[in-house]
């Protein structure tokens, strides 16, 4: 799956705020904020096999939380040879080799 396909899939399953009318005030915004993926104004070309780097470089996923997984801001993308740390699983860092 490419970064663009991932973003499209998340956006397609994100409900409209109007579906939360019976929920307590503020709940919809909290829930929807965790599914937010923003576009960045500048596009960076990334090799297709680096989908995570593409996602972090070209989209704002700093608020995106999927169950217990969350992403860093792109300026927090940390490379420590041979790993690139891109997010967290609760308190534990996520990295790719």
XYZ file of C-alpha atoms in Angstrom:
97
model
C 0.000 0.000 0.000
C 1.345 3.421 -0.897
C 1.169 6.460 1.358
C -1.486 8.021 -0.899
C -3.601 4.832 -0.786
C -3.312 4.747 3.015
C -4.394 8.382 3.316
C -7.324 7.798 0.963
C -8.431 4.717 2.940
C -8.331 6.564 6.279
C -10.212 9.536 4.851
C -12.874 7.249 3.357
C -13.610 5.572 6.700
C -13.615 8.823 8.692
C -17.234 9.585 9.588
C -18.818 12.978 9.100
C -19.177 15.065 12.265
C -22.968 15.043 11.838
C -22.997 11.337 12.768
C -22.101 12.233 16.362
C -25.197 14.251 17.258
C -26.175 11.909 20.116
C -22.716 11.925 21.685
C -21.572 14.261 24.468
C -20.384 17.688 23.384
C -16.778 17.650 22.249
C -16.623 13.891 21.664
C -16.835 14.178 17.884
C -13.935 16.591 17.692
C -11.718 14.401 19.891
C -12.553 11.306 17.836
C -12.139 13.023 14.469
C -8.879 14.719 15.491
C -7.334 11.271 15.988
C -8.176 10.394 12.367
C -6.947 13.666 10.904
C -4.370 13.525 8.111
C -3.394 16.878 6.690
C -1.780 17.692 3.372
C 1.598 19.402 3.307
C 2.107 22.323 0.946
C 5.421 21.012 -0.380
C 5.683 17.532 -1.893
C 8.860 15.509 -1.372
C 9.673 12.709 -3.798
C 10.309 9.475 -1.931
C 11.089 6.055 -3.357
C 7.891 3.942 -3.609
C 9.216 1.188 -1.322
C 9.532 3.728 1.531
C 5.807 4.191 2.194
C 6.260 5.238 5.834
C 8.837 7.891 4.915
C 6.570 9.049 2.069
C 3.630 9.276 4.488
C 5.629 11.217 7.070
C 7.240 13.511 4.479
C 4.149 14.410 2.473
C 1.273 14.312 4.970
C 0.710 15.643 8.468
C -0.005 12.487 10.478
C 1.020 13.961 13.841
C -2.535 13.631 15.197
C -3.312 10.262 13.597
C -3.879 7.529 16.166
C -4.861 4.014 15.174
C -5.788 2.059 18.274
C -2.556 2.306 20.317
C -0.299 3.415 17.447
C 0.550 7.050 16.763
C 2.937 8.901 14.487
C 5.571 11.524 15.211
C 5.586 14.893 13.527
C 7.743 14.822 10.405
C 10.359 16.996 12.097
C 10.590 14.299 14.789
C 11.492 11.605 12.272
C 14.700 10.365 13.841
C 17.304 8.293 12.054
C 19.703 6.259 14.134
C 21.618 3.918 11.874
C 20.163 1.508 10.792
C 16.704 2.518 12.125
C 14.270 5.327 11.427
C 11.931 6.057 14.342
C 8.542 7.318 13.150
C 5.972 6.786 15.887
C 4.926 5.099 19.095
C 2.974 2.123 20.350
C 1.843 3.617 23.618
C 5.212 4.393 25.276
C 7.333 2.236 22.961
C 8.995 3.738 19.872
C 8.230 2.384 16.387
C 11.034 2.079 13.881
C 11.764 0.698 10.441
C 15.030 -0.875 9.393
